Short mmCIF file of C-alpha atoms in Angstrom, two decimals:
data_model
loop_
_atom_site.label_atom_id
_atom_site.label_comp_id
_atom_site.label_asym_id
_atom_site.label_seq_id
_atom_site.Cartn_x
_atom_site.Cartn_y
_atom_site.Cartn_z
CA MET A 66 133.82 222.80 103.18
CA THR A 67 134.73 221.33 99.81
CA ALA A 68 137.77 219.11 99.38
CA GLY A 69 140.72 221.30 98.44
CA TYR A 70 144.13 220.87 96.94
CA ILE A 71 145.52 221.40 100.41
CA GLN A 72 143.11 219.90 102.87
CA ALA A 73 143.48 219.97 106.66
CA LYS A 74 140.65 218.77 108.85
CA ASN A 75 140.27 218.77 112.61
CA VAL A 76 143.92 219.36 113.36
CA ASN A 77 144.64 219.34 117.10
CA LEU A 78 147.99 219.97 118.70
CA THR A 79 148.94 220.51 122.33
CA PHE A 80 152.51 221.24 123.41
CA THR A 81 153.77 220.32 126.85
CA PRO A 82 156.90 222.36 127.45
CA PRO A 83 159.10 221.08 130.31
CA ASN A 84 158.00 222.55 133.67
CA ARG A 85 155.12 224.46 132.07
CA ALA A 86 151.42 223.93 131.72
CA PRO A 87 150.34 222.32 128.43
CA VAL A 88 149.57 224.79 125.62
CA THR A 89 146.87 224.04 123.07
CA ALA A 90 148.26 225.50 119.87
CA LEU A 91 145.64 224.26 117.42
CA GLN A 92 142.09 223.12 118.08
CA GLU A 93 139.90 221.55 115.41
CA PHE A 94 141.68 223.62 112.81
CA ASP A 95 140.44 223.32 109.21
CA VAL A 96 141.99 224.67 106.03
CA ALA A 97 141.14 224.10 102.39
CA VAL A 98 143.18 225.70 99.62
CA ALA A 99 142.56 225.32 95.88
CA GLU A 100 145.30 224.58 93.36
CA ARG A 101 147.41 227.66 92.50
CA GLU A 102 145.52 229.69 95.04
CA PHE A 103 147.31 232.24 97.22
CA VAL A 104 145.90 232.01 100.73
CA SER A 105 147.11 233.95 103.75
CA ILE A 106 146.56 233.13 107.39
CA VAL A 107 146.45 236.09 109.75
CA GLY A 108 145.96 235.95 113.47
CA PRO A 109 147.21 237.36 116.75
CA SER A 110 150.76 236.49 117.87
CA GLY A 111 150.96 233.02 119.32
CA CYS A 112 147.70 231.81 117.78
CA GLY A 113 149.40 228.79 116.24
CA LYS A 114 149.55 229.94 112.63
CA SER A 115 153.27 229.25 112.28
CA THR A 116 152.82 225.98 114.14
CA PHE A 117 150.25 224.95 111.57
CA LEU A 118 152.77 225.49 108.77
CA ASN A 119 155.28 223.29 110.59
CA VAL A 120 152.59 220.63 110.96
CA LEU A 121 151.75 220.83 107.27
CA LEU A 122 155.45 220.77 106.42
CA GLY A 123 155.71 217.48 108.32
CA LEU A 124 158.20 218.67 110.97
CA VAL A 125 155.68 218.58 113.82
CA LYS A 126 153.22 215.75 114.32
CA PRO A 127 149.70 216.80 115.30
CA ASP A 128 147.85 214.94 118.08
CA SER A 129 145.00 214.25 115.69
CA GLY A 130 143.62 215.43 112.37
CA GLU A 131 143.77 214.64 108.70
CA MET A 132 145.98 216.50 106.24
CA SER A 133 146.46 215.88 102.57
CA ILE A 134 147.95 217.60 99.56
CA HIS A 135 146.49 216.70 96.19
CA GLY A 136 144.84 213.73 97.83
CA LYS A 137 148.12 212.46 99.32
CA ARG A 138 148.22 212.15 103.10
CA VAL A 139 150.88 214.24 104.88
CA ALA A 140 153.14 212.08 107.05
CA GLY A 141 156.51 213.77 107.39
CA PRO A 142 158.46 216.10 105.10
CA GLY A 143 157.99 215.59 101.38
CA ARG A 144 159.05 216.96 98.03
CA ASP A 145 155.56 218.28 97.29
CA ARG A 146 156.04 221.03 99.91
CA ALA A 147 158.75 223.57 100.59
CA MET A 148 159.02 226.23 103.28
CA VAL A 149 160.35 229.76 103.21
CA PHE A 150 161.43 230.61 106.77
CA GLN A 151 161.09 233.93 108.55
CA GLU A 152 164.74 233.99 109.62
CA PHE A 153 165.82 232.63 106.21
CA GLY A 154 167.49 229.44 107.53
CA LEU A 155 170.39 229.68 105.08
CA LEU A 156 173.56 227.68 105.72
CA PRO A 157 176.23 230.33 106.48
CA TRP A 158 179.03 228.12 105.13
CA ARG A 159 177.41 227.66 101.75
CA THR A 160 177.35 230.01 98.80
CA VAL A 161 174.06 231.20 97.31
CA GLU A 162 174.36 228.51 94.65
CA ASP A 163 174.97 225.69 97.13
CA ASN A 164 172.23 226.88 99.48
CA ILE A 165 169.77 226.77 96.61
CA GLY A 166 171.03 223.29 95.69
CA LEU A 167 170.13 221.86 99.11
CA GLY A 168 166.85 220.23 98.12
CA PRO A 169 168.16 218.63 94.92
CA GLU A 170 171.29 217.50 96.79
CA LEU A 171 169.16 215.67 99.36
CA GLN A 172 167.29 214.03 96.48
CA GLY A 173 170.60 212.72 95.16
CA ILE A 174 170.77 214.86 92.03
CA PRO A 175 174.38 215.24 90.76
CA LYS A 176 176.18 218.53 91.30
CA LYS A 177 176.24 219.62 87.67
CA GLN A 178 172.49 219.22 87.22
CA ARG A 179 171.85 220.95 90.56
CA ARG A 180 173.83 223.95 89.34
CA GLU A 181 171.96 224.09 86.04
CA ARG A 182 168.58 223.92 87.73
CA GLY A 183 169.65 226.41 90.34
CA ARG A 184 170.72 228.95 87.73
CA HIS A 185 167.18 229.28 86.38
CA PHE A 186 165.83 230.11 89.82
CA ILE A 187 168.73 232.43 90.66
CA ASP A 188 167.68 234.40 87.56
CA MET A 189 164.03 234.24 88.56
CA VAL A 190 164.62 235.79 91.97
CA GLY A 191 167.02 238.37 90.52
CA LEU A 192 170.28 237.17 92.07
CA SER A 193 172.36 236.68 88.91
CA GLY A 194 175.98 237.52 89.67
CA PHE A 195 175.67 236.55 93.33
CA GLU A 196 175.96 232.76 92.87
CA HIS A 197 179.24 232.56 94.75
CA HIS A 198 178.43 234.98 97.55
CA PHE A 199 177.99 233.79 101.11
CA PRO A 200 174.83 234.71 103.04
CA HIS A 201 176.70 237.18 105.29
CA GLU A 202 177.56 239.18 102.18
CA LEU A 203 173.89 239.65 101.26
CA SER A 204 171.23 242.07 102.47
CA GLY A 205 168.11 240.76 104.22
CA GLY A 206 166.03 241.04 101.09
CA MET A 207 168.60 239.14 99.06
CA LYS A 208 168.78 236.43 101.71
CA GLN A 209 165.07 235.87 101.44
CA ARG A 210 165.36 235.78 97.64
CA VAL A 211 167.76 232.87 98.20
CA GLY A 212 165.19 231.33 100.57
CA ILE A 213 162.49 231.58 97.91
CA ALA A 214 164.74 230.17 95.17
CA ARG A 215 165.76 227.31 97.47
CA ALA A 216 162.10 226.46 98.04
CA LEU A 217 161.20 226.66 94.33
CA VAL A 218 164.14 224.68 92.96
CA SER A 219 162.74 221.29 94.02
CA ASP A 220 159.58 222.17 92.08
CA PRO A 221 157.16 221.68 95.00
CA ASP A 222 153.41 221.84 94.47
CA VAL A 223 152.92 223.91 97.58
CA LEU A 224 154.96 226.84 98.87
CA LEU A 225 154.64 227.43 102.61
CA MET A 226 155.74 230.86 103.77
CA ASP A 227 156.15 231.61 107.46
CA GLU A 228 156.17 235.42 107.86
CA PRO A 229 158.89 235.52 105.20
CA PHE A 230 159.19 239.32 105.12
CA ALA A 231 158.79 240.05 108.83
CA ALA A 232 162.55 240.39 109.34
CA LEU A 233 162.90 242.97 106.53
CA ASP A 234 162.64 246.75 106.67
CA ALA A 235 159.47 248.37 105.33
CA GLN A 236 160.75 249.38 101.88
CA THR A 237 162.44 246.08 101.23
CA ARG A 238 159.25 244.36 102.31
CA ASP A 239 157.20 246.32 99.75
CA ILE A 240 159.63 245.34 97.00
CA MET A 241 159.70 241.70 98.07
CA GLN A 242 155.90 241.50 98.11
CA ALA A 243 155.74 242.70 94.51
CA GLU A 244 158.54 240.30 93.61
CA LEU A 245 156.71 237.42 95.24
CA LEU A 246 153.57 238.13 93.20
CA ARG A 247 155.63 238.15 90.01
CA ILE A 248 157.39 234.91 90.96
CA TRP A 249 154.12 233.29 92.01
CA GLN A 250 152.57 234.10 88.65
CA GLU A 251 155.64 232.77 86.84
CA ALA A 252 156.10 229.60 88.89
CA LYS A 253 152.37 228.79 89.21
CA LYS A 254 152.42 227.45 92.76
CA THR A 255 149.87 227.02 95.49
CA VAL A 256 150.91 229.32 98.33
CA LEU A 257 149.99 229.25 102.00
CA PHE A 258 151.32 232.44 103.54
CA VAL A 259 151.39 233.18 107.25
CA THR A 260 151.63 236.81 108.34
CA HIS A 261 150.51 239.16 111.07
CA GLN A 262 150.36 242.07 108.66
CA ILE A 263 146.86 242.77 107.40
CA GLU A 264 147.96 244.90 104.46
CA GLU A 265 150.38 242.23 103.27
CA ALA A 266 147.66 239.59 103.42
CA VAL A 267 145.18 241.69 101.41
CA TYR A 268 147.75 242.73 98.82
CA LEU A 269 148.98 239.21 98.09
CA SER A 270 146.07 236.85 98.61
CA ASP A 271 143.07 235.37 96.86
CA ARG A 272 141.62 234.57 100.26
CA VAL A 273 142.53 235.45 103.83
CA ILE A 274 141.92 233.10 106.75
CA ILE A 275 141.51 234.91 110.05
CA MET A 276 142.40 232.89 113.13
CA THR A 277 141.23 233.27 116.69
CA LYS A 278 143.63 233.73 119.56
CA ARG A 279 145.06 230.58 121.13
CA PRO A 280 143.91 227.85 120.84
CA GLY A 281 143.91 228.68 117.17
CA ARG A 282 140.76 228.04 115.16
CA THR A 283 139.39 229.55 111.97
CA LYS A 284 137.36 232.60 112.83
CA SER A 285 136.38 233.63 109.31
CA ILE A 286 137.53 233.50 105.72
CA LEU A 287 137.53 236.54 103.47
CA LYS A 288 137.72 236.54 99.68
CA ILE A 289 139.92 239.26 98.18
CA PRO A 290 138.22 240.08 94.87
CA LEU A 291 140.87 242.55 93.70
CA ALA A 292 142.02 242.18 90.08
CA ARG A 293 145.44 240.85 89.21
CA PRO A 294 148.13 241.74 88.44
CA ARG A 295 148.15 244.05 91.42
CA GLY A 296 150.32 247.14 91.54
CA TYR A 297 151.39 249.30 94.44
CA GLU A 298 148.69 251.88 93.51
CA MET A 299 146.01 249.36 94.43
CA ARG A 300 147.02 249.74 98.08
CA VAL A 301 145.56 253.25 98.25
CA THR A 302 142.19 252.44 96.65
CA PRO A 303 139.01 252.52 98.78
CA GLU A 304 138.28 248.84 98.02
CA PHE A 305 141.67 247.85 99.37
CA ASN A 306 141.22 249.85 102.55
CA GLU A 307 137.71 248.50 102.95
CA LEU A 308 139.10 244.95 102.96
CA LYS A 309 141.82 245.91 105.43
CA LEU A 310 139.22 247.39 107.75
CA ARG A 311 137.06 244.28 107.60
CA ILE A 312 139.97 242.05 108.58
CA TRP A 313 140.99 244.50 111.28
CA ASN A 314 137.50 244.43 112.76
CA GLU A 315 137.57 240.65 112.84
CA LEU A 316 141.00 240.57 114.45
CA LYS A 317 140.47 243.38 116.91
CA ASP A 318 138.55 241.35 119.47
CA GLU A 319 141.14 238.60 119.40
CA ILE A 320 143.97 241.02 120.03
CA ASP A 321 142.28 243.40 122.47
CA SER A 322 141.22 240.70 124.87
CA GLN A 323 144.76 239.37 124.92
CA GLY A 324 146.56 242.70 125.14
CA GLY A 325 149.05 241.36 122.63
CA PRO A 326 151.14 243.37 120.21
CA VAL A 327 149.46 244.79 117.12
CA ARG A 328 151.41 245.53 113.99
CA ASP A 329 150.33 246.64 110.58
CA MET B 49 205.59 252.84 98.55
CA ASP B 50 202.71 254.02 100.73
CA LYS B 51 200.52 251.30 99.27
CA PHE B 52 203.21 248.70 99.96
CA PHE B 53 203.50 249.79 103.57
CA GLU B 54 199.72 249.84 103.96
CA ASP B 55 199.42 246.21 102.82
CA TRP B 56 202.34 244.85 104.81
CA ARG B 57 202.40 247.04 107.88
CA ARG B 58 201.33 244.27 110.24
CA PRO B 59 204.20 241.88 109.43
CA ILE B 60 206.66 244.77 108.99
CA LEU B 61 205.88 246.37 112.37
CA GLY B 62 205.76 242.96 114.06
CA SER B 63 209.17 241.90 112.70
CA LEU B 64 210.63 245.29 113.48
CA ALA B 65 209.70 244.90 117.15
CA ILE B 66 211.34 241.47 117.30
CA ILE B 67 214.53 242.76 115.67
CA CYS B 68 214.64 245.75 118.05
CA PHE B 69 214.19 243.41 121.00
CA PHE B 70 217.20 241.32 120.00
CA LEU B 71 219.32 244.38 119.13
CA ALA B 72 218.55 245.97 122.48
CA TRP B 73 219.35 242.75 124.29
CA GLU B 74 222.67 242.48 122.42
CA ALA B 75 223.53 246.15 122.96
CA ILE B 76 222.83 246.18 126.69
CA LEU B 77 225.04 243.14 127.32
CA THR B 78 227.80 244.41 125.02
CA TRP B 79 228.07 248.04 126.12
CA GLY B 80 225.84 248.32 129.17
CA ILE B 81 225.99 245.57 131.76
CA PRO B 82 229.04 243.29 131.74
CA LEU B 83 228.03 239.79 130.52
CA ASN B 84 227.97 237.08 133.19
CA LYS B 85 227.62 233.84 131.26
CA PHE B 86 226.29 231.96 134.29
CA ILE B 87 223.12 233.95 134.55
CA ILE B 88 222.42 235.36 131.08
CA SER B 89 223.45 235.14 127.44
CA LYS B 90 223.14 237.39 124.44
CA PRO B 91 221.73 236.89 120.91
CA SER B 92 225.06 236.64 119.06
CA LEU B 93 226.20 233.79 121.34
CA ILE B 94 222.76 232.17 121.28
CA PHE B 95 222.60 232.02 117.48
CA ALA B 96 226.20 230.79 117.25
CA GLY B 97 225.40 227.99 119.70
CA LEU B 98 222.21 227.15 117.89
CA PHE B 99 224.11 226.75 114.59
CA GLN B 100 226.54 224.38 116.27
CA ASP B 101 223.69 222.23 117.57
CA MET B 102 222.15 222.25 114.11
CA ASN B 103 225.41 221.26 112.41
CA SER B 104 226.13 218.47 114.86
CA GLY B 105 222.61 217.12 114.26
CA LEU B 106 221.82 217.21 117.98
CA LEU B 107 218.93 219.66 117.57
CA TRP B 108 217.25 217.61 114.83
CA ARG B 109 217.58 214.38 116.85
CA ASP B 110 216.07 216.04 119.91
CA LEU B 111 213.21 217.47 117.84
CA LEU B 112 212.46 214.03 116.43
CA ILE B 113 212.56 212.45 119.90
CA SER B 114 210.15 215.05 121.30
CA GLY B 115 208.03 215.28 118.19
CA ARG B 116 206.93 211.66 118.10
CA PRO B 117 205.07 211.59 121.43
CA LEU B 118 203.65 215.02 120.62
CA VAL B 119 202.09 213.67 117.44
CA PHE B 120 200.79 210.52 119.15
CA GLY B 121 199.35 212.35 122.16
CA TYR B 122 197.86 215.13 120.06
CA VAL B 123 196.20 212.80 117.55
CA ALA B 124 194.78 210.70 120.40
CA ALA B 125 193.40 213.90 121.96
CA VAL B 126 191.66 214.77 118.68
CA LEU B 127 190.22 211.27 118.29
CA VAL B 128 188.92 211.06 121.86
CA GLY B 129 188.11 214.73 122.55
CA ILE B 130 185.91 215.58 119.57
CA PRO B 131 183.52 212.57 119.75
CA LEU B 132 183.27 212.92 123.53
CA GLY B 133 182.47 216.63 123.25
CA VAL B 134 179.89 216.01 120.52
CA VAL B 135 178.11 213.33 122.57
CA MET B 136 178.15 215.63 125.61
CA GLY B 137 176.53 218.37 123.56
CA TRP B 138 174.00 216.20 121.78
CA ARG B 139 172.93 214.00 124.70
CA VAL B 140 171.83 216.34 127.46
CA ARG B 141 172.20 213.79 130.26
CA VAL B 142 175.75 212.85 129.27
CA GLY B 143 176.61 216.55 129.20
CA TYR B 144 175.10 217.25 132.62
CA SER B 145 176.91 214.22 134.09
CA LEU B 146 180.39 214.82 132.75
CA ASP B 147 180.58 218.61 132.61
CA PRO B 148 181.46 219.36 136.28
CA LEU B 149 184.00 216.53 136.56
CA LEU B 150 185.79 217.40 133.33
CA THR B 151 185.67 221.12 134.10
CA ALA B 152 187.47 220.44 137.37
CA PHE B 153 190.21 218.57 135.52
CA TYR B 154 190.44 221.22 132.83
CA ALA B 155 190.77 224.02 135.36
CA SER B 156 193.51 222.36 137.41
CA PRO B 157 197.21 222.46 136.50
CA LEU B 158 197.45 218.90 135.23
CA VAL B 159 201.22 219.09 134.79
CA ALA B 160 201.25 218.34 138.52
CA VAL B 161 200.47 214.71 137.74
CA ALA B 162 203.47 214.45 135.40
CA PRO B 163 205.63 212.48 137.88
CA LEU B 164 202.85 209.94 138.38
CA VAL B 165 202.30 209.52 134.66
CA ILE B 166 206.02 208.91 134.18
CA ILE B 167 205.96 206.29 136.96
CA TYR B 168 202.96 204.52 135.41
CA PHE B 169 203.90 204.69 131.75
CA GLY B 170 207.67 205.00 131.79
CA VAL B 171 210.15 207.57 130.51
CA GLY B 172 209.74 206.59 126.86
CA VAL B 173 207.25 207.60 124.20
CA ALA B 174 204.28 206.08 126.08
CA GLY B 175 204.70 208.19 129.21
CA LYS B 176 205.25 211.43 127.32
CA ALA B 177 202.41 210.77 124.88
CA THR B 178 200.05 210.06 127.79
CA LEU B 179 200.95 213.31 129.51
CA ILE B 180 200.49 215.23 126.26
CA PHE B 181 197.14 213.52 125.71
CA ILE B 182 195.95 214.46 129.21
CA LEU B 183 196.75 218.11 128.62
CA CYS B 184 195.54 218.35 125.02
CA VAL B 185 192.26 216.46 125.20
CA PHE B 186 190.33 219.06 127.20
CA PRO B 187 190.32 221.91 124.68
CA PHE B 188 188.97 219.46 122.12
CA ILE B 189 186.25 218.17 124.46
CA PHE B 190 185.04 221.56 125.59
CA ASN B 191 185.21 223.26 122.22
CA SER B 192 183.27 220.50 120.44
CA PHE B 193 180.80 220.58 123.33
CA ALA B 194 180.29 224.33 122.92
CA GLY B 195 180.11 223.88 119.16
CA VAL B 196 177.29 221.35 119.30
CA ARG B 197 175.46 223.54 121.79
CA SER B 198 175.54 226.41 119.31
CA VAL B 199 173.97 224.44 116.44
CA ASP B 200 171.12 226.52 115.00
CA LEU B 201 167.85 224.56 115.29
CA LEU B 202 166.40 226.55 112.40
CA LEU B 203 169.07 225.05 110.13
CA ILE B 204 168.27 221.57 111.45
CA ASN B 205 164.61 222.17 110.64
CA ALA B 206 165.41 223.57 107.21
CA VAL B 207 167.50 220.55 106.26
CA ARG B 208 164.89 218.16 107.65
CA SER B 209 162.13 219.96 105.74
CA PHE B 210 163.97 219.30 102.47
CA GLY B 211 164.14 215.60 103.29
CA GLY B 212 167.42 215.48 105.23
CA ARG B 213 167.99 212.45 107.47
CA GLU B 214 170.09 212.05 110.63
CA TRP B 215 173.30 211.59 108.66
CA ASP B 216 172.56 214.66 106.52
CA LEU B 217 172.11 216.74 109.68
CA TYR B 218 175.62 215.79 110.79
CA ARG B 219 177.13 216.35 107.36
CA ILE B 220 175.35 219.56 106.43
CA VAL B 221 174.77 221.34 109.76
CA ILE B 222 176.53 219.89 112.80
CA VAL B 223 180.05 219.29 111.47
CA PRO B 224 180.35 222.69 109.74
CA THR B 225 179.07 224.36 112.93
CA ILE B 226 181.59 222.74 115.26
CA LEU B 227 184.62 222.90 112.92
CA PRO B 228 185.62 226.50 113.77
CA PHE B 229 185.25 225.67 117.48
CA VAL B 230 187.46 222.60 117.08
CA VAL B 231 190.10 224.57 115.21
CA ALA B 232 190.18 227.18 117.97
CA GLY B 233 190.61 224.31 120.44
CA ALA B 234 193.39 222.85 118.30
CA ARG B 235 195.31 226.11 118.51
CA PHE B 236 194.97 226.16 122.26
CA ALA B 237 195.91 222.49 122.57
CA ILE B 238 199.22 223.06 120.72
CA GLY B 239 200.43 225.32 123.50
CA ARG B 240 199.41 222.84 126.18
CA GLY B 241 201.02 220.01 124.22
CA LEU B 242 204.36 221.79 124.07
CA ILE B 243 204.23 222.39 127.83
CA ALA B 244 203.54 218.69 128.34
CA VAL B 245 206.54 217.69 126.20
CA LEU B 246 208.90 219.92 128.11
CA VAL B 247 207.60 219.04 131.55
CA GLY B 248 207.68 215.32 130.75
CA GLU B 249 211.29 215.55 129.66
CA PHE B 250 212.33 217.78 132.56
CA PHE B 251 211.33 214.99 134.93
CA ALA B 252 212.86 211.98 133.31
CA ALA B 253 214.51 211.63 129.94
CA SER B 254 217.91 211.20 128.34
CA GLU B 255 217.09 212.90 125.07
CA GLY B 256 214.65 215.39 123.62
CA VAL B 257 214.13 219.13 123.63
CA GLY B 258 212.93 219.34 127.23
CA TYR B 259 215.77 217.18 128.48
CA ARG B 260 218.29 219.29 126.56
CA ILE B 261 216.97 222.53 128.03
CA ALA B 262 217.18 221.11 131.55
CA PHE B 263 220.63 219.67 130.83
CA TYR B 264 222.08 222.91 129.41
CA SER B 265 220.59 224.80 132.31
CA ASP B 266 222.19 222.44 134.84
CA MET B 267 225.51 222.77 133.01
CA TYR B 268 225.21 226.59 132.90
CA VAL B 269 225.52 226.55 129.11
CA LEU B 270 222.93 229.27 128.87
CA ASP B 271 223.53 230.29 125.25
CA ARG B 272 222.63 226.74 124.13
CA MET B 273 219.65 226.65 126.48
CA PHE B 274 218.28 229.90 125.06
CA GLY B 275 218.79 228.51 121.56
CA TYR B 276 216.49 225.59 122.31
CA ILE B 277 213.88 227.86 123.89
CA LEU B 278 214.00 229.99 120.76
CA VAL B 279 213.33 226.90 118.64
CA ILE B 280 210.29 226.02 120.79
CA MET B 281 208.98 229.56 120.37
CA VAL B 282 209.35 229.38 116.60
CA ILE B 283 207.57 226.02 116.50
CA ALA B 284 204.70 227.31 118.64
CA VAL B 285 204.25 230.39 116.48
CA ALA B 286 204.47 228.33 113.26
CA PHE B 287 201.76 225.91 114.45
CA THR B 288 199.42 228.62 115.72
CA GLU B 289 199.81 230.77 112.63
CA GLY B 290 199.49 227.71 110.39
CA ILE B 291 196.20 226.75 112.01
CA ARG B 292 194.99 230.34 111.84
CA TRP B 293 195.83 230.46 108.16
CA ALA B 294 194.05 227.14 107.55
CA GLU B 295 191.06 228.55 109.43
CA ARG B 296 190.86 231.59 107.17
CA THR B 297 191.15 229.54 103.98
CA ALA B 298 188.81 226.77 105.09
CA PHE B 299 186.05 228.93 106.59
CA PRO B 300 185.70 231.99 104.37
CA TRP B 301 182.18 232.59 105.71
CA ARG B 302 183.66 233.33 109.15
CA VAL B 303 185.33 236.48 107.84
CA GLY B 304 182.09 238.37 108.17
CA MET B 305 181.17 236.95 111.56
#
């Protein structure tokens, strides 16, 4: 494996929940992502794919393994990475504007500059006019737009996305996927995207990493050679379905033997 | 007119009920049952008596006498109760240790210890303030405790992921989470504080609202006694509504919750 922009090698992590047997979440897990690449990780529920994002984010320390971003070792949270959370993680007592200003605020940037920087990203995610709304006044899709803007505003090199659209209804999810592609092309970020939806992974990604069931390891990596920009029509082409089927066939064994939930 | 009634129907209907209550009270004792001043009074006499106590300055002096220990005891309850509740919520072992003991105290009618408190701390401000503190501190402890327990770990993680440190977690997540809980506790504590003032002064005092109520009652001056009770009711409602109003203005995000 060649050295990538995001490089994780031999990552091992075992949890020991109180009064439970230890759980090996990640075993000798390797990932390499190129700059400005869009890579998805798919795998059965509980395979450790979300855990890996938390490790890369710096919130969870692995037992062993080497991780670096642009040659810089990962040791705790840093400005070069930002996460978009599945359940949004917005502060209910803050307006859209102030939620988006969280990262800059923690970097000590004065309020006026935070607002100015935030405005650009509020426009980018299509939330103009909602600056002073509170999260409870927004729909699920709009909440996640805030989550994306909040991640982008600190200008991170890497965007980590942990099943960001799993909490949305199907139509909103379709719209948000298209929006994400547009934003990704505009913001020029490296994206590592965790999902359990095969179609989503194929539609969005340059490459898809397929994980085994727990303990999570890389089972195979699939290139998605579909042209960009990608429209909704692409989803009904034979090539697209061919790719979906190949991923499904890889995943099937992992899911069947576990009897876990399957969603597409 | 319809629009006006629509907007104001809550206060209008509420006030109407209060006015009807007083009118009915007055009417029954004027035309219905003959008034026996030793066991009951009626609104016209009560308000007349109340004005006399206002004009003589007696009411204001009593309010000042009772108000001081209330402020001291209540502020002490805030200062002790909130930090204790937060520590109990944040440090699991402290919570497990103190929860049963404090719950037992909270559940029991603590006014029962009023005579002891008066013996230990005297009939002055110190004794009353202590009694008020004992009654008021528990809502603050338990509501901050519940507040910390309800902190959303996802928010903690989000703030940490953007570089937030321990202090930022308190400032950005924990304090805003527990504030509504504390305010709810504050509202509850007001009621308990007023009980403590009255009970403290019933037992031993020579001045103050509680003393005056007991005194008027002993003297069978019931119109004056009812006047003081009315004042206490108004104060209680003013405090509770004031806190509720502050809650709505300070936590607009709660409206949708």
